[in-house]
Coordinates of C-alpha atoms in Angstrom, one line a residue:
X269 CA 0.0 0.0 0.0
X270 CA 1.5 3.3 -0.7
X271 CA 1.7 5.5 2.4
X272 CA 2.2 8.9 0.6
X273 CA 0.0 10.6 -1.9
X274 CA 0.3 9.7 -5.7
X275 CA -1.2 9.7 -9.2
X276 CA -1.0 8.1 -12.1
X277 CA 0.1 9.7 -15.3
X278 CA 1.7 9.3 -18.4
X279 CA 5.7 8.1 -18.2
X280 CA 8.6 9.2 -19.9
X281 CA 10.5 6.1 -18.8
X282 CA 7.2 3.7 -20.1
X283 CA 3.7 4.0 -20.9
X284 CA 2.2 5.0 -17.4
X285 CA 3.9 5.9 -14.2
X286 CA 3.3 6.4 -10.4
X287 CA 3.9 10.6 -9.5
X288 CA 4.2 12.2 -6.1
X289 CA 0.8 13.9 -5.3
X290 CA 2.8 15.5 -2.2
X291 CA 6.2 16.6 -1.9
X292 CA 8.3 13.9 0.0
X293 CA 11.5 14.0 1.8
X294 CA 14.5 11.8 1.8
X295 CA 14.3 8.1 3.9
X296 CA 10.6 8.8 4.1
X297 CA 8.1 5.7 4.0
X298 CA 6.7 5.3 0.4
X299 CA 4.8 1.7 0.5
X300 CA 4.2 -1.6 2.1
X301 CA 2.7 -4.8 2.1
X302 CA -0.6 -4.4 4.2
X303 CA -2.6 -7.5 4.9
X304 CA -6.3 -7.0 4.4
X305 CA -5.9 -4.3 1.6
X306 CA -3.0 -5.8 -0.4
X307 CA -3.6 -9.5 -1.8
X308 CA -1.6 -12.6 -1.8
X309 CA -2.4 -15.4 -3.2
X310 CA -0.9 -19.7 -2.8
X311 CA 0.2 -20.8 -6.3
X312 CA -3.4 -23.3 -5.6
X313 CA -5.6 -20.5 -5.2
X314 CA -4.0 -18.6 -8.7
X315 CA -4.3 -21.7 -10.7
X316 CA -7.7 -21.3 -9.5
X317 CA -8.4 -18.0 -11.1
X318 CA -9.6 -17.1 -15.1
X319 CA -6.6 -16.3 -17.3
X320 CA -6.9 -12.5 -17.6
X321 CA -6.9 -12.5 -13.3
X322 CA -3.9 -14.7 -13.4
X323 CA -2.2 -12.9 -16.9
X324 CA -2.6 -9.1 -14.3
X325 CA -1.2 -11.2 -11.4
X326 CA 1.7 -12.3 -13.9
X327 CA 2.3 -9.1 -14.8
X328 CA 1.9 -7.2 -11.6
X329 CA 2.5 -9.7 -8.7
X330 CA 5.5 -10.2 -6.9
X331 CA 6.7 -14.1 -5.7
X332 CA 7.4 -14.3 -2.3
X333 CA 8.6 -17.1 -0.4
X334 CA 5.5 -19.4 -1.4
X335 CA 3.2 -17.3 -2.2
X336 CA 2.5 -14.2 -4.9
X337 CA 1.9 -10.6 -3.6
X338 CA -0.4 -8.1 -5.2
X339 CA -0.5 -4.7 -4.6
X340 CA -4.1 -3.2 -4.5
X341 CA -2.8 0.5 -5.8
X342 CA -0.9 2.5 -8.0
X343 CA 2.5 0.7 -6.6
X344 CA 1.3 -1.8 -9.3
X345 CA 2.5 1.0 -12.4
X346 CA 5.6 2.2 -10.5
X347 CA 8.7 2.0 -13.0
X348 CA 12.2 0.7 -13.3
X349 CA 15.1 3.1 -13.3
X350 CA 18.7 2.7 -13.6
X351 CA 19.1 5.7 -11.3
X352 CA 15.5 5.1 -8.8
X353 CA 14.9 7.6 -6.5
X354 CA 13.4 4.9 -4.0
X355 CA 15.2 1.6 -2.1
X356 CA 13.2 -1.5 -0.7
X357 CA 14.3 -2.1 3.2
X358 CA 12.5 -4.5 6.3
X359 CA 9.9 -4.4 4.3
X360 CA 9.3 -0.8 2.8
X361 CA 10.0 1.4 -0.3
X362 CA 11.2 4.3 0.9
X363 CA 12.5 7.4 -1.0
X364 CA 16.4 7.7 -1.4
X365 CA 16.2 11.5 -1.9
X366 CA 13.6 14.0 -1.9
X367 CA 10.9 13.5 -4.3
X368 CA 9.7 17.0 -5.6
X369 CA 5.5 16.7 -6.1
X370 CA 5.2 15.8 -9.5
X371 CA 8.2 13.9 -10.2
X372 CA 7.7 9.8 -10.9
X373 CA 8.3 7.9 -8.5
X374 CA 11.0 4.9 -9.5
X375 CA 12.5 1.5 -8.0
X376 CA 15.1 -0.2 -9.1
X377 CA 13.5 -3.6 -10.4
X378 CA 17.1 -5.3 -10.2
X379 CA 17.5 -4.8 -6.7
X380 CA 14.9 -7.5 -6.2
X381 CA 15.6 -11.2 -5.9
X382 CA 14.6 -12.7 -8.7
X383 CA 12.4 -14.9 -6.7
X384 CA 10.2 -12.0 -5.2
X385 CA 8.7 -11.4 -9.3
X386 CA 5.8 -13.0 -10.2
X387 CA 6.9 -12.8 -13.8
X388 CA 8.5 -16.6 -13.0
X389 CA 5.2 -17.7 -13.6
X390 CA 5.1 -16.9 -17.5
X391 CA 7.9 -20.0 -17.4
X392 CA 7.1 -23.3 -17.2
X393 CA 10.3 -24.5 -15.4
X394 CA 10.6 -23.4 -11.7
X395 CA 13.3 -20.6 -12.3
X396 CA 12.4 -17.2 -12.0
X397 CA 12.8 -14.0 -13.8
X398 CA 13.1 -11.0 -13.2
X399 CA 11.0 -8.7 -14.3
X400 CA 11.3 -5.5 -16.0

């Protein structure tokens, strides 16, 4: 769940992006997981699902540990950069400089382990990918 205020809008870095709706300062909170508003699903309960819920899941889901994570917000459209201005830490995003309001918010989709993208799934074998 993101914890600061944001739009969506179109991206210079791909199609559409996540912006800051509020100016936000260096090491500040920007999103996590939150049980009962964020989803997760067992890889049972998503072989359960029609194929366009499972193709979005594919697309937007993050593996981890056993099960697939899906964020219920704009976090879902937030791009990769080579330069993000957010880090993932115990559990959070959370900006790595200030963020002007306005400016898109990026992550670095390589500082992920390959196993915490849900894109693995568009593979038959049991390697992941990562995604980006």
């Amino acid at each position: 769940m993101l914890l600061v205020k944001t739009y969506l809008d179109k991206s210079r870095i791909h199609g559409i992006g996540v912006f800051a709706g509020q100016s936000i300062r260096k090491d500040q909170k920007i999103w996590r997981f939150v049980f009962g508003f964020d989803r997760y699903y067992t890889r049972k309960r998503l072989a359960k699902l029609p194929k366009p819920a499972k193709d979005y899941i594919k697309l937007h889901g993050y593996q981890w540990k056993n099960e697939i994570l899906l964020s219920m917000d704009y976090d879902t459209f937030m791009n990769h950069s080579e330069n993000p201005n957010t880090y993932f830490h115990n559990g959070y995003v959370i900006a790595r400089n200030n963020i002007r309001k306005g400016e898109e918010i990026t992550n670095d989709y390589r500082a992920f382990e390959a196993a915490f993208c849900a894109a693995f799934l568009k593979k038959t074998s049991q390697s992941p990918r990562t995604r980006g």
